[in-house]
Amino acid sequence: MIRWRDGRVRDLGRSWPGAVELVVELASGEGECRALAYPALVGDPQPGDRVLLNTTALALGLGTGGYAFVIALPDRLPPDPKGPGHLVKARYTPMQATVLGADEQDSEHHALLRDADGIAGMPVVTADLHSALPAVVAGALTERPTARVVYVMLDGGALPLWFSRTVAQLRAAGLLAGSVTVGQAFGGDVEAVTVHTGLLAARHVLAADIAVVAQGPGNLGTGTPWGFSGVAVGEAVNAAAVLQGRPVGALRVSQADPRPRHRGVSHHSVTAYGRVALARADVVVPLLDGEFGARVRAEAAVLGERHTLVEVEVDGLFAALEAVPVRLSTMGRGLAEDPAAFLAAAAAGRYAARMLG
């Protein structure tokens, strides 16, 4: 199940909060490979260090996860962790990690989250792909530049938030006010046990005006209606509604995906919002031009039986997306190749910001 390799660090590459790239010479004689280390888990790798690697994703040629991952620096182990925190994430795996959860008894926020029962009508934008995050943020801030937008990361994709350069760049640019990692995901500014306490923490700990809920980078899909990690956004709609928030559904739209099931409105959006989400949401239908725009509106109409469909214009959003200091990419396609994908997400962010009044 795991392809193990032994190697030695030749060079350090790019780094961002929580992660560092390496070039590793493999002891097997297979040459060198690109690897990623999370210093909080394994320590700080240096040139010359011996590393144990998991090369499974690299061997599979996965786009998002195309790294070897450092499992250990066996000759220079990091010090034992110190301080409070007893939430275990990535539980019962060899890399399980203990973090301080905002909702646990040792946290300064425990009493606040114990007594909190809702999120006071906060708009909660749900999206099934991590690539929607910067577009939602851009749309929201175009409409309300002072809004505090907080990302709540589900555990359907990457578990460490540190893997996301998008989050690191949005934070560095001051466009994202913070992040919360929930379920088995970890590495956010705030840790929480469930999407429910994650939303409560976003509102009451990080003072969010708008929350964006999506899985981390990467996803798991099988080409079947139910076998996709992103259908969890339907459950996020339910959680937001239970907590007296205002769920805003971002549609997954594409005009360039080679797979027919994802052209127009993706079948995953139809499943997540039409079958999984039991609570009512405002599903944003972007007013795209021409024949393709008409197709999107027609395909979204089926969701009107369960949700409120809200048509939102996309004027000015393409320029806002071009200005985002993050590389926009969904399934390997950028803004120029598949503008509808990002405009749909940005329209959801625009609508959420308008809900603030």
Coordinates of C-alpha atoms in Angstrom, one line a residue:
M1 CA 0.0 0.0 0.0
I2 CA 3.0 2.3 0.5
R3 CA 6.0 2.5 -1.8
W4 CA 8.9 3.2 0.6
R5 CA 12.2 4.7 -0.5
D6 CA 15.4 5.7 1.3
G7 CA 17.3 8.8 0.1
R8 CA 19.4 11.8 1.0
V9 CA 18.5 15.5 0.6
R10 CA 20.4 17.1 -2.2
D11 CA 18.8 20.6 -2.2
L12 CA 16.0 22.6 -0.6
G13 CA 13.5 24.1 -2.9
R14 CA 10.5 26.4 -2.3
S15 CA 9.0 26.8 1.1
W16 CA 5.8 28.3 2.5
P17 CA 4.2 28.2 5.9
G18 CA 4.2 24.6 7.1
A19 CA 5.9 23.0 4.1
V20 CA 9.3 22.8 2.3
E21 CA 10.2 21.2 -1.0
L22 CA 13.3 19.0 -1.4
V23 CA 15.3 17.3 -4.1
V24 CA 16.2 13.9 -2.9
E25 CA 18.7 11.4 -4.3
L26 CA 17.2 7.9 -4.0
A27 CA 19.4 5.2 -2.5
S28 CA 17.8 2.7 -4.9
G29 CA 19.7 4.2 -7.8
E30 CA 16.5 5.4 -9.4
G31 CA 17.8 9.0 -9.6
E32 CA 16.3 12.0 -7.8
C33 CA 12.8 13.0 -7.0
R34 CA 10.9 16.0 -5.8
A35 CA 9.7 15.5 -2.2
L36 CA 7.7 17.5 0.4
A37 CA 8.3 17.7 4.1
Y38 CA 6.1 19.1 6.8
P39 CA 8.6 20.4 9.4
A40 CA 6.0 20.4 12.2
L41 CA 5.7 16.6 11.8
V42 CA 9.2 15.5 10.8
G43 CA 11.6 18.3 11.7
D44 CA 13.6 20.7 9.5
P45 CA 15.3 18.8 6.7
Q46 CA 18.8 20.0 5.6
P47 CA 21.0 19.1 2.7
G48 CA 22.8 15.8 3.4
D49 CA 20.0 14.5 5.7
R50 CA 18.9 10.9 5.2
V51 CA 15.1 10.7 4.6
L52 CA 12.5 8.0 4.5
L53 CA 10.0 8.6 1.8
N54 CA 6.5 7.6 0.7
T55 CA 6.6 7.7 -3.1
T56 CA 3.2 6.2 -3.8
A57 CA 1.5 9.4 -5.2
L58 CA 4.6 10.1 -7.2
A59 CA 4.5 6.7 -8.8
L60 CA 0.8 7.0 -9.6
G61 CA 1.5 10.3 -11.4
L62 CA -1.1 12.2 -9.4
G63 CA -1.3 15.9 -10.4
T64 CA -2.0 17.5 -7.0
G65 CA -0.2 14.9 -4.9
G66 CA 2.7 14.4 -7.3
Y67 CA 5.4 14.5 -4.6
A68 CA 7.2 12.0 -2.5
F69 CA 6.5 12.7 1.1
V70 CA 9.0 12.7 3.9
I71 CA 8.0 10.3 6.6
A72 CA 11.0 10.7 8.8
L73 CA 14.5 12.0 9.2
P74 CA 15.7 8.8 10.9
D75 CA 19.1 10.1 11.9
R76 CA 17.8 13.4 13.4
L77 CA 14.4 13.1 15.0
P78 CA 12.6 16.3 16.0
P79 CA 12.0 17.1 19.7
D80 CA 8.9 15.8 21.5
P81 CA 5.9 18.2 21.2
K82 CA 5.2 20.4 24.2
G83 CA 2.2 22.3 25.4
P84 CA -1.5 21.5 25.6
G85 CA -3.6 19.7 23.1
H86 CA -5.1 16.2 22.9
L87 CA -7.1 16.1 19.6
V88 CA -5.5 13.4 17.5
K89 CA -5.9 13.8 13.8
A90 CA -5.0 11.4 11.0
R91 CA -5.9 9.0 13.7
Y92 CA -4.4 5.5 13.9
T93 CA -2.1 6.1 11.0
P94 CA 1.7 6.1 11.4
M95 CA 1.6 9.9 11.0
Q96 CA -1.1 10.7 13.5
A97 CA -0.6 14.1 15.1
T98 CA -1.8 15.7 18.3
V99 CA -3.1 19.3 18.1
L100 CA -4.9 21.7 20.3
G101 CA -8.5 22.0 19.3
A102 CA -10.4 25.2 19.9
D103 CA -13.3 23.1 21.2
E104 CA -11.3 20.9 23.7
Q105 CA -11.1 21.6 27.4
D106 CA -7.5 22.8 27.4
S107 CA -8.3 25.6 24.9
E108 CA -8.9 29.2 25.9
H109 CA -11.9 29.0 23.5
H110 CA -13.5 26.0 25.1
A111 CA -16.1 27.9 27.1
L112 CA -17.0 30.1 24.2
L113 CA -17.6 27.1 21.9
R114 CA -19.3 25.1 24.6
D115 CA -21.9 27.8 25.0
A116 CA -22.2 28.9 21.3
D117 CA -25.3 27.6 19.6
G118 CA -25.2 29.3 16.3
I119 CA -23.4 31.5 13.8
A120 CA -25.8 34.4 13.7
G121 CA -26.8 34.3 10.1
M122 CA -23.3 34.2 8.8
P123 CA -23.2 33.4 5.0
V124 CA -21.4 30.0 4.4
V125 CA -20.3 29.4 0.9
T126 CA -19.9 25.7 0.0
A127 CA -17.8 24.5 -2.9
D128 CA -16.7 20.9 -3.8
L129 CA -13.2 21.7 -5.0
H130 CA -10.3 23.5 -3.3
S131 CA -9.7 25.4 -6.5
A132 CA -12.9 27.4 -6.0
L133 CA -11.5 29.0 -2.8
P134 CA -9.5 31.9 -4.3
A135 CA -12.3 32.6 -6.7
V136 CA -14.9 32.8 -3.9
V137 CA -12.6 35.0 -1.9
A138 CA -12.1 37.3 -4.9
G139 CA -15.8 37.6 -5.6
A140 CA -16.6 38.4 -1.9
L141 CA -13.9 41.0 -1.6
T142 CA -14.8 42.6 -4.9
E143 CA -18.2 43.3 -3.4
R144 CA -17.1 43.9 0.2
P145 CA -13.4 44.7 0.5
T146 CA -13.4 44.8 4.3
A147 CA -15.1 41.4 4.8
R148 CA -13.3 38.9 6.9
V149 CA -13.4 35.6 5.0
V150 CA -12.4 32.4 6.8
Y151 CA -11.7 29.1 5.1
V152 CA -13.1 25.9 6.8
M153 CA -11.2 23.0 5.3
L154 CA -12.9 19.6 5.2
D155 CA -10.9 16.4 5.2
G156 CA -11.9 14.9 1.8
G157 CA -8.6 16.0 0.1
A158 CA -5.2 16.8 1.6
L159 CA -5.2 16.4 5.4
P160 CA -2.5 18.9 6.2
L161 CA -3.6 22.4 5.3
W162 CA 0.2 23.2 4.9
F163 CA 0.0 21.5 1.5
S164 CA -2.0 24.4 0.1
R165 CA 0.1 27.1 -1.4
T166 CA -3.2 28.8 -2.3
V167 CA -4.1 29.3 1.4
A168 CA -0.5 30.5 2.2
Q169 CA -0.6 33.1 -0.6
L170 CA -4.1 34.3 0.2
R171 CA -3.1 34.7 3.9
A172 CA 0.1 36.5 2.9
A173 CA -1.8 38.9 0.7
G174 CA -4.3 39.7 3.5
L175 CA -7.2 38.3 1.5
L176 CA -8.0 35.5 3.8
A177 CA -8.6 36.2 7.5
G178 CA -7.8 32.7 8.7
S179 CA -8.4 29.0 8.4
V180 CA -10.0 26.2 10.4
T181 CA -9.2 22.5 9.8
V182 CA -11.9 20.1 10.8
G183 CA -12.4 16.3 11.0
Q184 CA -9.1 14.6 10.2
A185 CA -7.6 17.7 8.6
F186 CA -5.0 19.7 10.5
G187 CA -2.7 22.6 10.2
G188 CA -5.2 25.5 10.2
D189 CA -5.0 28.6 12.4
V190 CA -7.7 26.9 14.4
E191 CA -8.3 23.2 14.8
A192 CA -11.8 21.8 15.4
V193 CA -13.4 18.4 15.7
T194 CA -16.4 18.7 13.3
V195 CA -17.6 21.0 10.5
H196 CA -20.1 22.3 13.1
T197 CA -17.5 23.4 15.6
G198 CA -15.4 24.6 12.7
L199 CA -18.1 27.0 11.7
L200 CA -18.6 28.1 15.2
A201 CA -14.9 28.7 15.6
A202 CA -14.8 30.6 12.3
R203 CA -17.5 32.9 13.5
H204 CA -16.7 33.3 17.2
V205 CA -12.9 32.8 17.4
L206 CA -11.8 34.2 14.1
A207 CA -14.6 36.8 13.8
A208 CA -15.6 35.7 10.2
D209 CA -18.1 37.6 8.2
I210 CA -18.2 34.9 5.6
A211 CA -17.0 31.3 5.8
V212 CA -16.0 29.2 2.8
V213 CA -16.2 25.4 3.3
A214 CA -14.4 23.1 0.9
Q215 CA -12.1 20.1 0.9
G216 CA -8.4 20.6 0.8
P217 CA -6.2 20.3 -2.3
G218 CA -6.8 17.0 -4.2
N219 CA -9.9 15.0 -4.1
L220 CA -11.0 11.4 -4.6
G221 CA -13.4 10.6 -7.4
T222 CA -14.5 7.4 -9.1
G223 CA -16.7 8.6 -12.0
T224 CA -19.8 7.6 -10.1
P225 CA -22.5 10.0 -8.7
W226 CA -21.8 9.1 -5.1
G227 CA -18.1 8.2 -5.1
F228 CA -16.6 11.6 -4.9
S229 CA -15.2 13.2 -1.7
G230 CA -16.7 16.6 -2.7
V231 CA -20.3 15.5 -2.1
A232 CA -19.5 16.4 1.5
V233 CA -20.5 20.0 0.7
G234 CA -24.1 18.8 0.9
E235 CA -23.5 17.9 4.6
A236 CA -21.8 21.3 5.0
V237 CA -25.1 23.0 3.8
N238 CA -26.9 21.0 6.5
A239 CA -24.4 22.0 9.2
A240 CA -24.6 25.7 8.3
A241 CA -28.4 25.6 8.4
V242 CA -28.5 23.8 11.7
L243 CA -26.3 26.5 13.2
Q244 CA -28.6 29.3 11.9
G245 CA -26.2 30.3 9.1
R246 CA -27.1 31.1 5.6
P247 CA -25.8 28.4 3.2
V248 CA -24.7 29.6 -0.2
G249 CA -24.1 26.8 -2.8
A250 CA -21.4 27.4 -5.4
L251 CA -22.0 25.4 -8.5
R252 CA -19.2 23.4 -10.1
V253 CA -19.3 24.6 -13.7
S254 CA -17.0 23.9 -16.7
Q255 CA -17.0 24.8 -20.3
A256 CA -13.7 22.9 -21.0
D257 CA -13.7 19.7 -19.1
P258 CA -13.3 16.8 -21.5
R259 CA -15.6 14.6 -19.4
P260 CA -19.3 15.1 -20.4
R261 CA -20.5 14.6 -16.9
H262 CA -18.7 17.7 -15.8
R263 CA -19.5 20.0 -18.7
G264 CA -22.1 22.7 -17.9
V265 CA -23.2 22.0 -14.3
S266 CA -21.2 19.1 -12.9
H267 CA -23.2 16.0 -11.9
H268 CA -21.4 16.3 -8.5
S269 CA -23.2 19.6 -7.8
V270 CA -26.5 18.0 -8.8
T271 CA -25.8 15.1 -6.4
A272 CA -24.4 17.2 -3.5
Y273 CA -27.1 19.9 -3.5
G274 CA -30.0 17.9 -5.0
R275 CA -29.6 14.7 -2.9
V276 CA -27.2 15.2 0.0
A277 CA -28.2 18.6 1.2
L278 CA -31.5 18.3 3.1
A279 CA -31.5 21.9 4.3
R280 CA -32.4 24.8 2.0
A281 CA -29.6 26.8 0.5
D282 CA -29.3 29.8 -1.9
V283 CA -27.7 28.1 -4.9
V284 CA -25.9 30.8 -7.1
V285 CA -26.4 30.5 -10.8
P286 CA -23.9 32.7 -12.6
L287 CA -25.3 34.7 -15.5
L288 CA -22.8 33.6 -18.1
D289 CA -23.1 34.7 -21.7
G290 CA -24.4 33.0 -24.7
E291 CA -25.4 29.4 -25.4
F292 CA -23.3 28.1 -22.6
G293 CA -24.8 30.4 -20.0
A294 CA -28.3 29.3 -21.1
R295 CA -27.2 25.7 -20.7
V296 CA -25.9 26.3 -17.1
R297 CA -29.2 28.0 -16.2
A298 CA -31.2 25.2 -17.6
E299 CA -29.2 22.4 -15.9
A300 CA -29.3 24.2 -12.6
A301 CA -33.1 24.5 -12.7
V302 CA -33.5 21.0 -11.3
L303 CA -32.0 22.2 -8.0
G304 CA -34.9 24.7 -7.7
E305 CA -37.1 22.0 -6.3
R306 CA -35.1 21.9 -3.1
H307 CA -33.2 25.2 -3.0
T308 CA -33.6 28.9 -3.9
L309 CA -31.8 29.6 -7.2
V310 CA -30.2 33.0 -7.2
E311 CA -29.0 34.4 -10.5
V312 CA -25.9 36.6 -10.1
E313 CA -24.2 38.7 -12.8
V314 CA -20.5 38.2 -13.4
D315 CA -19.7 41.7 -14.6
G316 CA -16.2 42.7 -13.4
L317 CA -15.4 39.4 -11.9
F318 CA -13.0 38.3 -14.6
A319 CA -10.8 41.3 -13.9
A320 CA -11.0 40.6 -10.2
L321 CA -9.9 37.0 -10.8
E322 CA -7.0 38.1 -13.0
A323 CA -5.8 40.3 -10.1
V324 CA -5.8 37.5 -7.5
P325 CA -2.1 36.9 -6.4
V326 CA -2.7 33.1 -6.6
R327 CA -2.4 30.7 -9.6
L328 CA -5.9 29.8 -10.5
S329 CA -6.1 26.2 -11.6
T330 CA -8.9 23.6 -11.6
M331 CA -8.2 20.1 -13.0
G332 CA -5.1 21.5 -14.6
R333 CA -7.0 24.3 -16.4
G334 CA -6.4 28.0 -15.7
L335 CA -8.7 31.1 -15.9
A336 CA -8.1 31.5 -19.7
E337 CA -8.9 27.8 -20.4
D338 CA -12.0 27.5 -18.3
P339 CA -13.2 30.9 -17.1
A340 CA -16.7 29.6 -16.3
A341 CA -15.4 27.4 -13.5
F342 CA -13.9 30.4 -11.7
L343 CA -16.7 32.9 -12.5
A344 CA -19.3 30.5 -11.0
A345 CA -17.3 30.4 -7.7
A346 CA -16.7 34.1 -7.7
A347 CA -20.4 34.8 -8.3
A348 CA -21.1 32.8 -5.1
G349 CA -18.6 34.9 -3.2
R350 CA -20.2 38.1 -4.6
Y351 CA -23.7 37.0 -3.5
A352 CA -22.4 36.0 0.0
A353 CA -20.9 39.5 0.5
R354 CA -24.2 41.1 -0.6
M355 CA -26.0 39.1 2.2
L356 CA -24.0 41.1 4.7
G357 CA -26.2 44.1 3.9

